[in-house]
């Protein structure tokens, strides 16, 4: 990212990227479903890691807007999922011991 | 007269007891509302659920994605608007409600088509892969019945293909069920020699639902082209998981399903080639929707979900595949490290990684599944999991009766976590060891007796 035009623009977009990452991770935690929560977190981290070496400003911008769209979806769906959360949690979230 | 009297009094009694039952239920609900620590059922955390006489402490971890997959939240997000204000019938031509639904349906058609490398005009929406398979097999054969009398399929097809074939057989058509090798793959030479001048269709599934083996579809397509026979493939389990191209595969018809790729249930599609054109006789007649091939209102929300799932599958295929392969390896190694006598059913090389069908020697399959209540797995296809018979697919592979009885299909999907795999390994290993400790057969094997040589007394 360092090679791109002005340092100020880079700094600004870097702050934007980090804020998007934090928002996505925060939204991931709001999913009551164990699997969706884990997936949203993992997919977010992997996508940011995959894009961390993007330097071309236009591809940075497109990745950023794509991420923002994903955040909107995640925010809406976290609400929908919490409206219909089952009253029993996944056994993966319970104490880890063999119960059979 | 007397019988009528008895019946009416019985009905009264039943109604009364039902009423009482209802009252009781209400009263317990009221009691549960008051904080009562002894009451199980509700307030999940440490108490769990009681279902079908089994107590489970939490929702089981899900490893049965071949049966169905959870809907992806991104898919649901695309669908929801069409359950609310955008409720129009896509076939309404006179108002905006219809137009916006129609636009959404056509957009979804393009999304499905691009995942399989087809033109949107070649996609017909159906209720699922079962309906698509029925239209393909019965529809093609009925349309060309004057000249074509013969269908070639395999012994390991899905029930709906085999049943459609049986239906045709009763109508006087001739069906060849090709055998498969011990790895689950068909022999191309046998296919070649089975083709006759009156063969009207070859139907071979791409990815097997029970054992996950991938048939050599491209080669089968070549053979079919050579003999100029239409080729149908059931790609319900292949869609979105392996790269799929109707041109490369040379398929004339292909069945697709929504709920296997994190889309909604109750929607699927049929690919119908336009050049050279393949024609089918519709199974359902009516308003002429979907070019008359499948009448009935197209369910906009489901179709939109299916389209979104296809687009997502295209974007995520590489990422998902890498991860699912790693999880499959982790699962197989984890189980093999701690257990002997574990056999993978079907070819290990030509297999979709998300499906791991294992047989555990010297244990009884039903007891194993009963003991694994915290892991949602199945012995094979969901359609046949109610019967105690070993799977016909495994029998077609030539798997021994005892090993076919102990098969478990582990399905790994987009939302499976490493922790779930580790938990599944622990629970499976624990259960198999427990059952083997009780098994006299396993004891004998350990003492070096070959159980195949034992002469069992007949009673």
Coordinates of C-alpha atoms in Angstrom, one line a residue:
Chain A
X1 CA 0.0 0.0 0.0
X2 CA 3.0 2.3 0.7
X3 CA 3.8 2.8 -3.0
X4 CA 0.5 4.6 -3.8
X5 CA 0.1 8.3 -4.3
X6 CA -0.2 10.6 -1.4
X7 CA 0.6 9.5 2.2
X8 CA -2.4 11.3 3.6
X9 CA -4.8 9.4 1.4
X10 CA -3.1 6.1 2.4
X11 CA -3.4 7.0 6.0
X12 CA -7.0 7.8 5.6
X13 CA -7.9 4.6 3.8
X14 CA -5.9 2.6 6.3
X15 CA -8.0 4.0 9.1
X16 CA -11.1 3.2 7.1
X17 CA -10.0 -0.4 6.5
X18 CA -9.2 -1.0 10.1
X19 CA -12.5 0.5 11.2
X20 CA -14.3 -1.8 8.7
X21 CA -12.5 -4.8 10.0
X22 CA -13.4 -3.9 13.6
X23 CA -17.1 -3.4 12.7
X24 CA -17.3 -6.7 10.9
X25 CA -15.7 -8.5 13.8
X26 CA -18.0 -6.8 16.2
X27 CA -21.1 -7.7 14.1
X28 CA -19.9 -11.3 13.8
X29 CA -20.0 -11.6 17.6
X30 CA -23.7 -10.6 17.5
X31 CA -24.8 -13.7 15.6
X32 CA -26.3 -16.1 18.2
X33 CA -25.6 -19.1 15.9
X34 CA -22.3 -20.8 16.7
X35 CA -21.5 -21.7 13.1
X36 CA -22.4 -18.4 11.6
X37 CA -20.6 -16.5 14.2
X38 CA -17.4 -18.5 13.7
X39 CA -17.7 -18.3 9.9
X40 CA -18.3 -14.5 9.8
X41 CA -15.3 -13.9 12.0
X42 CA -13.0 -16.3 10.0
X43 CA -14.2 -15.1 6.6
X44 CA -13.6 -11.5 7.6
X45 CA -10.1 -12.2 8.8
X46 CA -9.2 -14.3 5.8
X47 CA -10.6 -11.7 3.4
X48 CA -8.6 -8.9 5.0
X49 CA -5.5 -11.1 5.0
X50 CA -6.0 -12.0 1.4
X51 CA -6.3 -8.3 0.4
X52 CA -3.6 -6.9 2.7
X53 CA -1.1 -6.5 -0.1
X54 CA -3.4 -4.6 -2.4
X55 CA -1.7 -1.4 -3.6
X56 CA -3.6 -0.2 -6.6
X57 CA -5.9 2.5 -5.3
X58 CA -8.9 1.4 -7.4
X59 CA -8.7 -2.2 -6.2
X60 CA -8.4 -1.0 -2.6
X61 CA -11.5 1.1 -3.1
X62 CA -13.4 -1.8 -4.7
X63 CA -12.4 -4.2 -1.9
X64 CA -13.4 -1.5 0.6
X65 CA -16.8 -1.0 -0.9
X66 CA -17.4 -4.7 -1.1
X67 CA -16.5 -5.1 2.5
X68 CA -18.9 -2.3 3.4
X69 CA -21.7 -4.1 1.5
X70 CA -20.9 -7.2 3.5
X71 CA -21.1 -5.3 6.7
X72 CA -24.6 -4.0 5.9
X73 CA -25.7 -7.6 5.2
X74 CA -24.1 -8.9 8.4
X75 CA -25.7 -6.1 10.5
X76 CA -29.2 -6.9 9.1
X77 CA -28.8 -10.6 9.4
X78 CA -27.4 -10.5 13.0
X79 CA -30.7 -8.9 13.9
X80 CA -32.8 -11.4 12.0
X81 CA -30.8 -14.3 13.5
X82 CA -31.2 -12.9 17.0
X83 CA -34.9 -12.6 16.6
X84 CA -35.2 -16.3 15.9
X85 CA -32.4 -17.7 18.1
X86 CA -33.2 -21.2 19.4
X87 CA -33.4 -21.4 23.2
X88 CA -30.8 -24.1 23.4
X89 CA -27.3 -23.3 22.3
X90 CA -24.9 -25.5 20.3
X91 CA -23.1 -28.1 22.3
X92 CA -19.9 -26.5 20.9
X93 CA -20.5 -23.5 23.2
X94 CA -21.0 -25.7 26.3
X95 CA -18.4 -27.1 28.6
X96 CA -16.2 -29.4 26.7
X97 CA -16.5 -32.9 28.1
X98 CA -17.6 -36.2 26.8
X99 CA -21.2 -36.7 27.9
X100 CA -22.0 -39.9 26.2
Chain B
X1 CA -75.6 -48.5 14.8
X2 CA -73.7 -49.8 17.9
X3 CA -70.4 -49.3 16.2
X4 CA -71.4 -45.7 15.5
X5 CA -72.3 -45.2 19.1
X6 CA -69.0 -46.6 20.3
X7 CA -67.2 -44.5 17.9
X8 CA -68.9 -41.3 18.9
X9 CA -68.4 -41.9 22.6
X10 CA -64.8 -42.7 21.9
X11 CA -64.4 -39.5 20.1
X12 CA -65.9 -37.6 23.0
X13 CA -63.5 -39.3 25.4
X14 CA -60.6 -38.5 23.2
X15 CA -61.6 -34.9 22.9
X16 CA -61.9 -34.7 26.6
X17 CA -58.5 -36.2 27.3
X18 CA -57.0 -33.9 24.6
X19 CA -58.5 -31.0 26.3
X20 CA -57.1 -32.1 29.7
X21 CA -53.7 -32.6 28.1
X22 CA -53.9 -29.1 26.7
X23 CA -54.8 -27.7 30.1
X24 CA -51.9 -29.6 31.7
X25 CA -49.5 -28.2 29.1
X26 CA -50.7 -24.7 29.8
X27 CA -50.3 -25.2 33.5
X28 CA -46.7 -26.5 33.2
X29 CA -45.9 -23.5 31.0
X30 CA -47.3 -21.3 33.7
X31 CA -45.2 -23.1 36.3
X32 CA -42.1 -22.8 34.2
X33 CA -42.6 -19.1 33.9
X34 CA -42.0 -19.0 37.7
X35 CA -38.3 -19.6 38.2
X36 CA -38.1 -23.3 38.8
X37 CA -34.6 -24.8 38.7
X38 CA -35.8 -28.4 38.4
X39 CA -37.7 -27.7 35.2
X40 CA -35.7 -29.0 32.2
X41 CA -36.7 -28.2 28.5
X42 CA -36.5 -24.4 28.4
X43 CA -33.6 -22.1 29.4
X44 CA -31.1 -24.0 27.4
X45 CA -27.6 -23.5 28.9
X46 CA -26.9 -26.5 31.1
X47 CA -30.1 -28.5 30.9
X48 CA -30.5 -29.4 27.2
X49 CA -33.3 -30.7 25.1
X50 CA -35.4 -33.9 25.2
X51 CA -36.4 -35.2 21.8
X52 CA -37.6 -38.6 20.7
X53 CA -36.6 -40.0 24.1
X54 CA -33.0 -38.8 23.8
X55 CA -31.6 -36.2 26.0
X56 CA -29.2 -33.9 24.3
X57 CA -27.4 -31.2 26.2
X58 CA -27.2 -28.7 23.3
X59 CA -27.9 -28.5 19.6
X60 CA -25.8 -31.2 18.0
X61 CA -22.9 -30.2 15.8
X62 CA -24.0 -30.5 12.2
X63 CA -22.0 -32.8 9.9
X64 CA -24.7 -33.8 7.4
X65 CA -24.5 -31.2 4.7
X66 CA -25.2 -33.8 2.0
X67 CA -28.7 -34.1 3.4
X68 CA -29.2 -30.4 3.4
X69 CA -27.1 -27.3 4.2
X70 CA -28.0 -24.3 6.4
X71 CA -29.1 -21.2 4.5
X72 CA -26.2 -18.7 4.2
X73 CA -27.1 -15.4 5.8
X74 CA -26.1 -13.6 2.6
X75 CA -28.7 -15.7 0.8
X76 CA -31.4 -15.1 3.3
X77 CA -30.6 -11.4 3.1
X78 CA -31.3 -11.5 -0.7
X79 CA -34.5 -13.5 -0.2
X80 CA -36.3 -11.5 2.6
X81 CA -37.4 -8.5 0.6
X82 CA -39.4 -10.9 -1.7
X83 CA -41.2 -12.2 1.3
X84 CA -42.3 -8.7 2.3
X85 CA -43.2 -5.8 0.0
X86 CA -41.9 -7.4 -3.2
X87 CA -44.5 -10.2 -3.2
X88 CA -45.6 -9.9 -6.9
X89 CA -46.3 -12.8 -9.1
X90 CA -43.4 -12.8 -11.7
X91 CA -45.9 -13.8 -14.4
X92 CA -48.1 -10.7 -13.8
X93 CA -47.5 -8.5 -16.9
X94 CA -49.8 -5.6 -16.0
X95 CA -48.2 -4.0 -13.0
X96 CA -45.0 -3.1 -11.2
X97 CA -45.3 -5.9 -8.6
X98 CA -45.1 -8.4 -11.4
X99 CA -42.3 -6.6 -13.2
X100 CA -40.0 -6.3 -10.3
X101 CA -40.5 -10.0 -9.4
X102 CA -39.9 -11.0 -13.0
X103 CA -36.7 -9.0 -13.1
X104 CA -35.5 -10.7 -9.9
X105 CA -36.3 -14.1 -11.4
X106 CA -34.5 -13.4 -14.6
X107 CA -31.5 -12.1 -12.6
X108 CA -31.4 -15.3 -10.6
X109 CA -31.7 -17.3 -13.8
X110 CA -28.6 -15.6 -15.1
X111 CA -26.8 -16.3 -11.8
X112 CA -27.6 -20.0 -12.0
X113 CA -26.6 -20.2 -15.7
X114 CA -23.3 -18.5 -15.2
X115 CA -22.3 -21.0 -12.5
X116 CA -22.7 -23.9 -14.9
X117 CA -21.5 -22.1 -18.0
X118 CA -24.9 -22.1 -19.7
X119 CA -27.2 -19.5 -21.3
X120 CA -30.0 -18.2 -19.0
X121 CA -32.5 -19.4 -21.7
X122 CA -31.4 -23.0 -20.9
X123 CA -32.4 -22.9 -17.3
X124 CA -35.8 -24.0 -16.1
X125 CA -36.7 -23.5 -12.4
X126 CA -38.2 -26.5 -10.7
X127 CA -39.0 -27.5 -7.1
X128 CA -35.7 -29.3 -6.7
X129 CA -33.4 -31.9 -8.1
X130 CA -35.9 -34.7 -7.7
X131 CA -38.4 -32.9 -10.0
X132 CA -35.6 -32.1 -12.5
X133 CA -34.5 -35.7 -12.5
X134 CA -38.1 -36.8 -13.2
X135 CA -38.6 -34.4 -16.0
X136 CA -35.2 -35.4 -17.5
X137 CA -35.7 -39.1 -17.5
X138 CA -39.4 -39.6 -17.9
X139 CA -39.8 -36.4 -20.0
X140 CA -37.1 -37.2 -22.5
X141 CA -38.2 -40.9 -22.9
X142 CA -41.8 -40.0 -23.3
X143 CA -41.1 -37.4 -25.9
X144 CA -38.9 -39.7 -28.0
X145 CA -40.8 -42.9 -27.3
X146 CA -41.5 -43.7 -30.9
X147 CA -37.8 -44.2 -31.7
X148 CA -36.0 -44.7 -28.4
X149 CA -36.7 -47.4 -25.9
X150 CA -33.6 -47.8 -23.8
X151 CA -32.1 -45.9 -20.9
X152 CA -28.6 -46.4 -19.3
X153 CA -28.0 -45.4 -15.7
X154 CA -25.9 -46.7 -12.8
X155 CA -26.6 -48.8 -9.8
X156 CA -25.5 -46.0 -7.4
X157 CA -27.8 -43.2 -8.6
X158 CA -30.1 -41.3 -6.3
X159 CA -33.4 -43.0 -5.5
X160 CA -35.4 -40.6 -7.6
X161 CA -33.5 -41.5 -10.8
X162 CA -33.8 -45.2 -10.0
X163 CA -37.5 -44.9 -9.3
X164 CA -38.1 -42.9 -12.5
X165 CA -36.4 -45.7 -14.4
X166 CA -38.5 -48.3 -12.7
X167 CA -41.5 -46.4 -13.7
X168 CA -40.4 -46.4 -17.3
X169 CA -39.6 -50.1 -17.1
X170 CA -43.3 -50.7 -16.1
X171 CA -44.3 -48.8 -19.3
X172 CA -42.2 -51.2 -21.4
X173 CA -38.9 -49.3 -21.6
X174 CA -35.6 -51.1 -21.3
X175 CA -33.2 -50.0 -18.6
X176 CA -29.5 -50.9 -18.2
X177 CA -28.1 -50.4 -14.7
X178 CA -24.4 -50.2 -15.1
X179 CA -22.4 -51.7 -12.2
X180 CA -19.7 -49.7 -10.5
X181 CA -16.2 -50.8 -9.4
X182 CA -15.2 -51.1 -5.7
X183 CA -14.2 -47.4 -5.9
X184 CA -17.7 -46.4 -7.0
X185 CA -16.6 -45.3 -10.5
X186 CA -18.3 -46.7 -13.6
X187 CA -16.4 -48.5 -16.2
X188 CA -16.4 -46.4 -19.4
X189 CA -15.9 -49.5 -21.6
X190 CA -19.0 -51.0 -20.1
X191 CA -20.9 -47.8 -20.8
X192 CA -19.7 -47.8 -24.4
X193 CA -20.8 -51.4 -25.0
X194 CA -24.2 -50.8 -23.3
X195 CA -25.2 -48.1 -25.8
X196 CA -27.6 -49.4 -28.4
X197 CA -29.2 -47.8 -31.5
X198 CA -32.4 -47.2 -29.6
X199 CA -30.7 -45.8 -26.5
X200 CA -32.6 -42.5 -25.7
X201 CA -30.7 -41.3 -22.6
X202 CA -27.6 -41.9 -20.5
X203 CA -28.0 -40.7 -16.9
X204 CA -25.0 -40.7 -14.6
X205 CA -24.8 -38.5 -11.5
X206 CA -21.8 -36.2 -11.2
X207 CA -21.1 -36.5 -7.4
X208 CA -22.6 -39.3 -5.4
X209 CA -24.7 -38.2 -2.5
X210 CA -23.7 -41.1 -0.2
X211 CA -20.0 -41.7 -0.9
X212 CA -19.0 -38.5 -2.7
X213 CA -17.2 -40.0 -5.6
X214 CA -16.9 -37.9 -8.7
X215 CA -17.8 -39.8 -11.9
X216 CA -15.7 -39.2 -15.0
X217 CA -18.5 -36.9 -16.4
X218 CA -16.3 -35.4 -19.1
X219 CA -15.4 -38.8 -20.6
X220 CA -19.0 -40.0 -20.4
X221 CA -20.0 -36.8 -22.2
X222 CA -17.5 -37.6 -25.0
X223 CA -18.8 -41.1 -25.4
X224 CA -22.4 -39.8 -25.5
X225 CA -21.5 -37.3 -28.2
X226 CA -19.8 -40.0 -30.2
X227 CA -23.0 -42.1 -30.2
X228 CA -25.2 -39.0 -30.4
X229 CA -27.1 -40.0 -27.2
X230 CA -28.5 -37.3 -24.9
X231 CA -26.6 -37.3 -21.6
X232 CA -28.3 -36.3 -18.3
X233 CA -26.4 -35.8 -15.1
X234 CA -27.7 -35.2 -11.6
X235 CA -25.4 -32.5 -10.3
X236 CA -27.3 -31.7 -7.1
X237 CA -24.2 -32.6 -5.0
X238 CA -21.7 -31.2 -7.5
X239 CA -23.1 -27.7 -8.0
X240 CA -20.9 -25.1 -6.4
X241 CA -18.5 -27.7 -5.1
X242 CA -16.6 -28.8 -8.2
X243 CA -16.1 -26.7 -11.3
X244 CA -19.0 -27.4 -13.6
X245 CA -19.3 -26.6 -17.3
X246 CA -22.1 -27.9 -19.5
X247 CA -20.0 -27.4 -22.6
X248 CA -17.0 -29.3 -21.3
X249 CA -19.2 -32.0 -19.9
X250 CA -21.4 -32.1 -23.0
X251 CA -24.5 -32.7 -21.0
X252 CA -27.9 -32.3 -22.6
X253 CA -29.8 -32.1 -19.3
X254 CA -28.6 -31.4 -15.8
X255 CA -30.4 -31.4 -12.5
X256 CA -29.5 -28.8 -9.8
X257 CA -30.7 -28.2 -6.3
X258 CA -30.9 -25.1 -4.1
X259 CA -30.7 -26.4 -0.6
X260 CA -27.4 -28.3 -1.1
X261 CA -25.5 -25.1 -1.8
X262 CA -26.6 -23.0 1.2
X263 CA -29.8 -21.9 -0.6
X264 CA -33.4 -22.4 0.3
X265 CA -35.3 -25.7 0.2
X266 CA -37.9 -26.3 -2.4
X267 CA -36.2 -24.9 -5.4
X268 CA -34.0 -26.4 -8.0
X269 CA -33.3 -26.0 -11.7
X270 CA -33.0 -28.1 -14.8
X271 CA -30.5 -27.3 -17.5
X272 CA -31.9 -28.1 -21.0
X273 CA -29.6 -27.8 -23.9
X274 CA -30.8 -25.6 -26.8
X275 CA -28.2 -26.5 -29.4
X276 CA -28.6 -29.3 -30.3
X277 CA -32.0 -29.0 -28.9
X278 CA -33.3 -31.6 -26.4
X279 CA -37.1 -31.7 -25.8
X280 CA -39.1 -33.1 -23.0
X281 CA -42.7 -33.9 -22.3
X282 CA -43.8 -31.8 -19.3
X283 CA -44.7 -33.6 -16.0
X284 CA -46.9 -30.8 -14.9
X285 CA -49.4 -29.0 -17.1
X286 CA -50.9 -25.7 -16.5
X287 CA -50.3 -22.0 -17.1
X288 CA -47.3 -22.6 -19.3
X289 CA -44.7 -20.9 -17.1
X290 CA -41.1 -21.8 -17.7
X291 CA -41.8 -22.3 -21.4
X292 CA -44.4 -24.9 -20.6
X293 CA -41.8 -27.3 -19.3
X294 CA -42.8 -26.6 -15.7
X295 CA -46.1 -24.9 -15.2
X296 CA -46.9 -23.4 -11.8
X297 CA -46.0 -20.0 -10.4
X298 CA -42.3 -19.5 -10.0
X299 CA -41.6 -18.9 -6.3
X300 CA -39.7 -15.6 -6.5
X301 CA -38.1 -15.6 -3.0
X302 CA -36.8 -19.2 -3.4
X303 CA -35.5 -18.6 -6.9
X304 CA -33.8 -15.3 -5.8
X305 CA -32.2 -17.3 -2.9
X306 CA -31.1 -20.0 -5.3
X307 CA -29.5 -17.4 -7.6
X308 CA -27.8 -15.7 -4.7
X309 CA -26.5 -19.0 -3.5
X310 CA -25.1 -19.8 -6.9
X311 CA -23.4 -16.4 -7.2
X312 CA -21.9 -16.9 -3.7
X313 CA -20.8 -20.4 -4.6
X314 CA -18.9 -19.1 -7.6
X315 CA -17.1 -16.5 -5.5
X316 CA -16.4 -18.8 -2.6
X317 CA -15.7 -22.1 -4.3
X318 CA -11.9 -21.9 -4.1
X319 CA -11.9 -20.6 -0.5
X320 CA -14.4 -23.2 0.6
X321 CA -12.7 -26.1 -1.2
X322 CA -9.4 -25.3 0.3
X323 CA -10.8 -25.2 3.8
X324 CA -13.1 -28.3 3.4
X325 CA -10.2 -30.4 2.1
X326 CA -8.1 -29.4 5.1
X327 CA -11.0 -30.3 7.4
X328 CA -11.5 -33.6 5.7
X329 CA -7.9 -34.5 6.1
X330 CA -8.0 -33.5 9.8
X331 CA -11.1 -35.7 10.4
X332 CA -9.7 -38.7 8.6
X333 CA -6.3 -38.5 10.2
X334 CA -7.8 -37.8 13.6
X335 CA -10.0 -40.9 13.5
X336 CA -7.3 -43.2 11.9
X337 CA -4.8 -42.1 14.5
X338 CA -6.8 -43.6 17.3
X339 CA -8.8 -46.4 15.6
X340 CA -7.9 -49.4 13.5
X341 CA -10.4 -51.0 11.1
X342 CA -11.6 -47.8 9.5
X343 CA -12.4 -48.0 5.8
X344 CA -13.2 -45.1 3.5
X345 CA -16.0 -46.1 1.2
X346 CA -15.5 -45.1 -2.4
X347 CA -12.5 -43.8 -4.2
X348 CA -10.2 -41.5 -2.2
X349 CA -8.7 -39.8 -5.3
X350 CA -11.8 -39.1 -7.2
X351 CA -13.9 -37.7 -4.4
X352 CA -15.5 -34.5 -3.3
X353 CA -13.7 -33.6 -0.1
X354 CA -16.8 -32.5 1.8
X355 CA -18.1 -36.1 1.9
X356 CA -16.3 -38.7 4.0
X357 CA -18.1 -42.0 4.2
X358 CA -16.4 -44.3 6.7
X359 CA -17.1 -47.8 7.8
X360 CA -16.0 -49.0 11.3
X361 CA -15.3 -52.7 11.5
X362 CA -16.7 -54.7 14.4
X363 CA -19.3 -52.3 15.6
X364 CA -23.0 -52.1 14.9
X365 CA -23.9 -49.1 12.8
X366 CA -27.2 -48.4 14.5
X367 CA -25.7 -48.4 18.0
X368 CA -22.9 -46.2 16.8
X369 CA -25.4 -43.6 15.4
X370 CA -27.5 -43.8 18.5
X371 CA -24.4 -43.2 20.6
X372 CA -23.4 -40.2 18.5
X373 CA -26.5 -38.1 19.4
X374 CA -24.4 -35.0 19.7
X375 CA -23.1 -35.2 16.2
X376 CA -25.7 -34.9 13.5
X377 CA -24.5 -37.5 11.0
X378 CA -26.3 -40.1 8.9
X379 CA -25.5 -43.6 7.7
X380 CA -26.0 -42.6 4.1
X381 CA -28.8 -40.9 2.3
X382 CA -31.4 -39.1 4.3
X383 CA -34.1 -40.7 2.1
X384 CA -33.1 -44.2 3.3
X385 CA -31.8 -43.5 6.7
X386 CA -35.1 -44.6 8.3
X387 CA -34.5 -48.2 7.2
X388 CA -32.1 -50.6 8.9
X389 CA -31.1 -52.1 5.5
X390 CA -27.6 -51.4 4.5
X391 CA -27.3 -48.8 1.7
X392 CA -27.8 -50.1 -1.8
X393 CA -25.0 -47.8 -2.9
X394 CA -22.5 -49.5 -0.6
X395 CA -23.8 -52.9 -1.7
X396 CA -23.2 -51.9 -5.4
X397 CA -19.6 -51.2 -4.4
X398 CA -19.3 -54.7 -3.2
X399 CA -18.8 -53.7 0.5
X400 CA -19.3 -56.6 2.8
X401 CA -22.6 -56.7 4.6
X402 CA -21.1 -56.1 8.0
X403 CA -19.1 -53.1 6.8
X404 CA -22.0 -51.7 4.9
X405 CA -24.0 -51.8 8.1
X406 CA -21.5 -49.6 10.0
X407 CA -21.1 -46.8 7.5
X408 CA -21.3 -43.2 8.6
X409 CA -21.3 -40.2 6.3
X410 CA -19.5 -37.2 7.6
X411 CA -20.5 -34.1 5.6
X412 CA -18.2 -31.0 5.9
X413 CA -19.5 -27.7 4.7
X414 CA -18.9 -24.0 4.6
X415 CA -19.8 -23.4 8.2
X416 CA -18.0 -26.4 9.8
X417 CA -15.3 -25.3 12.3
X418 CA -12.1 -27.0 13.3
X419 CA -13.4 -27.4 16.8
X420 CA -16.4 -29.3 15.5
X421 CA -14.2 -31.7 13.6
X422 CA -12.1 -32.3 16.7
X423 CA -15.2 -32.8 18.8
X424 CA -16.6 -35.2 16.2
X425 CA -13.3 -37.2 16.3
X426 CA -13.4 -37.4 20.1
X427 CA -17.0 -38.5 20.2
X428 CA -16.7 -41.0 17.4
X429 CA -13.5 -42.6 18.7
X430 CA -15.0 -42.8 22.2
X431 CA -18.2 -44.4 21.0
X432 CA -16.4 -46.9 18.7
X433 CA -14.0 -47.9 21.4
X434 CA -16.9 -48.4 23.8
X435 CA -18.8 -50.5 21.4
X436 CA -15.8 -52.6 20.5
X437 CA -15.1 -53.3 24.2
X438 CA -18.5 -54.9 24.3
X439 CA -18.1 -56.7 21.1
X440 CA -17.1 -60.4 21.3
X441 CA -16.2 -60.2 17.6
X442 CA -13.5 -57.6 18.2
X443 CA -12.1 -59.6 21.0
X444 CA -11.8 -62.6 18.7
X445 CA -10.1 -60.6 16.0
X446 CA -7.6 -59.3 18.6
X447 CA -6.9 -62.9 19.5
X448 CA -6.1 -63.6 15.9
X449 CA -9.2 -65.4 14.8
X450 CA -10.3 -64.6 11.3
X451 CA -14.1 -64.0 11.7
X452 CA -14.7 -64.8 8.1
X453 CA -13.7 -68.4 8.8
X454 CA -16.1 -68.9 11.6
X455 CA -18.9 -71.4 10.9
X456 CA -22.0 -69.8 12.5
X457 CA -24.5 -72.3 13.8
X458 CA -27.9 -72.1 12.2
X459 CA -30.9 -72.1 14.3

